[in-house]
Coordinates of C-alpha atoms in Angstrom, one line a residue:
M678 CA 0.0 -0.2 0.2
D679 CA 1.4 3.1 -1.0
A680 CA 1.1 6.7 0.6
G681 CA -1.9 7.3 -2.0
E682 CA -3.6 4.4 -0.6
S683 CA -3.1 4.7 3.1
A684 CA -6.1 6.3 5.3
A685 CA -8.8 6.7 2.8
E686 CA -11.3 4.9 4.2
P687 CA -14.7 4.9 2.7
A688 CA -17.2 7.5 4.8
A689 CA -19.6 5.0 7.0
L690 CA -23.3 6.0 7.3
D691 CA -24.6 7.8 10.3
D692 CA -27.3 6.5 12.6
R693 CA -30.1 8.7 10.7
S694 CA -28.8 7.3 7.5
R695 CA -29.3 3.7 8.6
R696 CA -32.9 4.5 10.3
I697 CA -34.0 6.1 7.0
L698 CA -32.9 3.1 4.7
A699 CA -34.2 0.8 7.5
L700 CA -37.6 2.5 7.4
E701 CA -37.8 2.5 3.7
A702 CA -36.9 -1.3 3.5
R703 CA -40.4 -2.0 5.7
S704 CA -43.3 -2.8 4.1
W705 CA -46.4 -0.8 5.1
P706 CA -49.9 -1.5 5.2
T707 CA -51.0 2.2 4.0
P708 CA -49.2 5.1 2.9
D709 CA -50.4 6.7 6.2
A710 CA -48.6 4.2 7.9
K711 CA -45.5 5.2 6.7
S712 CA -46.3 8.8 6.7
E713 CA -46.7 8.2 10.6
A714 CA -43.9 6.2 10.8
I715 CA -41.5 9.1 9.5
R716 CA -43.0 11.7 11.7
S717 CA -42.8 9.5 14.9
E718 CA -39.7 7.2 14.6
L719 CA -37.5 10.1 12.6
G720 CA -39.2 13.3 13.5
L721 CA -39.4 14.7 9.9
S722 CA -41.7 15.6 7.6
G723 CA -42.4 13.6 4.7
A724 CA -41.2 16.0 2.2
R725 CA -38.0 16.2 4.2
Y726 CA -37.7 12.7 4.4
Y727 CA -38.0 11.9 0.8
R728 CA -35.2 14.6 0.1
I729 CA -32.8 13.1 2.4
L730 CA -33.5 9.8 0.9
G731 CA -33.1 10.9 -2.4
G732 CA -29.8 12.3 -1.6
L733 CA -29.0 9.3 0.6
I734 CA -29.6 6.5 -2.5
E735 CA -26.5 8.3 -3.9
Q736 CA -23.9 8.0 -1.8
P737 CA -21.8 4.7 -1.9
A738 CA -22.3 4.1 1.4
A739 CA -25.5 3.6 1.3
L740 CA -24.8 1.7 -1.6
R741 CA -22.6 -0.8 0.4
H742 CA -24.7 -0.9 3.7
D743 CA -28.1 -2.5 1.6
P744 CA -27.2 -2.8 -2.1
Q745 CA -30.1 -4.8 -2.9
L746 CA -32.7 -1.9 -1.4
V747 CA -30.6 0.7 -3.1
N748 CA -30.6 -0.4 -6.6
R749 CA -34.2 -0.9 -6.0
L750 CA -34.7 2.8 -5.1
L751 CA -32.5 4.1 -8.0
R752 CA -34.5 1.8 -10.5
L753 CA -37.8 3.4 -9.0
R754 CA -36.4 6.7 -9.1
D755 CA -35.3 6.5 -12.7
A756 CA -38.3 4.9 -13.7
R757 CA -40.6 7.6 -12.4
V758 CA -38.0 10.3 -14.2
A759 CA -38.7 8.3 -17.6
A760 CA -42.8 8.4 -17.3
R761 CA -42.1 12.4 -16.4
A762 CA -40.2 12.8 -19.0
R763 CA -42.7 11.2 -21.5
R764 CA -45.5 12.9 -20.2
T765 CA -43.8 16.2 -20.9
L766 CA -42.8 15.3 -24.3
S767 CA -46.3 13.8 -25.1
H768 CA -48.2 17.2 -24.4
G769 CA -45.8 19.4 -25.8
R770 CA -45.5 20.2 -29.8
Q771 CA -43.6 17.1 -31.8
L772 CA -40.0 17.1 -31.9
D773 CA -38.2 17.6 -35.0

């Protein structure tokens, strides 16, 4: 190991990030149950939770922590972005 490789430990997830991923991995009987858990267990609004989650799934540490969950969330996000783009293009003028 040379000097460039030395103490370059990958960043670990903090407790809140691990709790967010654990909550996201659970299944919920209703959307309201999940919203209530977000508020009661994490003390976050739904909007704040999803902003944090969106940034969290971009972090390599999150992928190392739970690759199956993070990859699933990335696929779902990409599908939503693609669907939104299709809706936007279909209502606009024809592309050349």
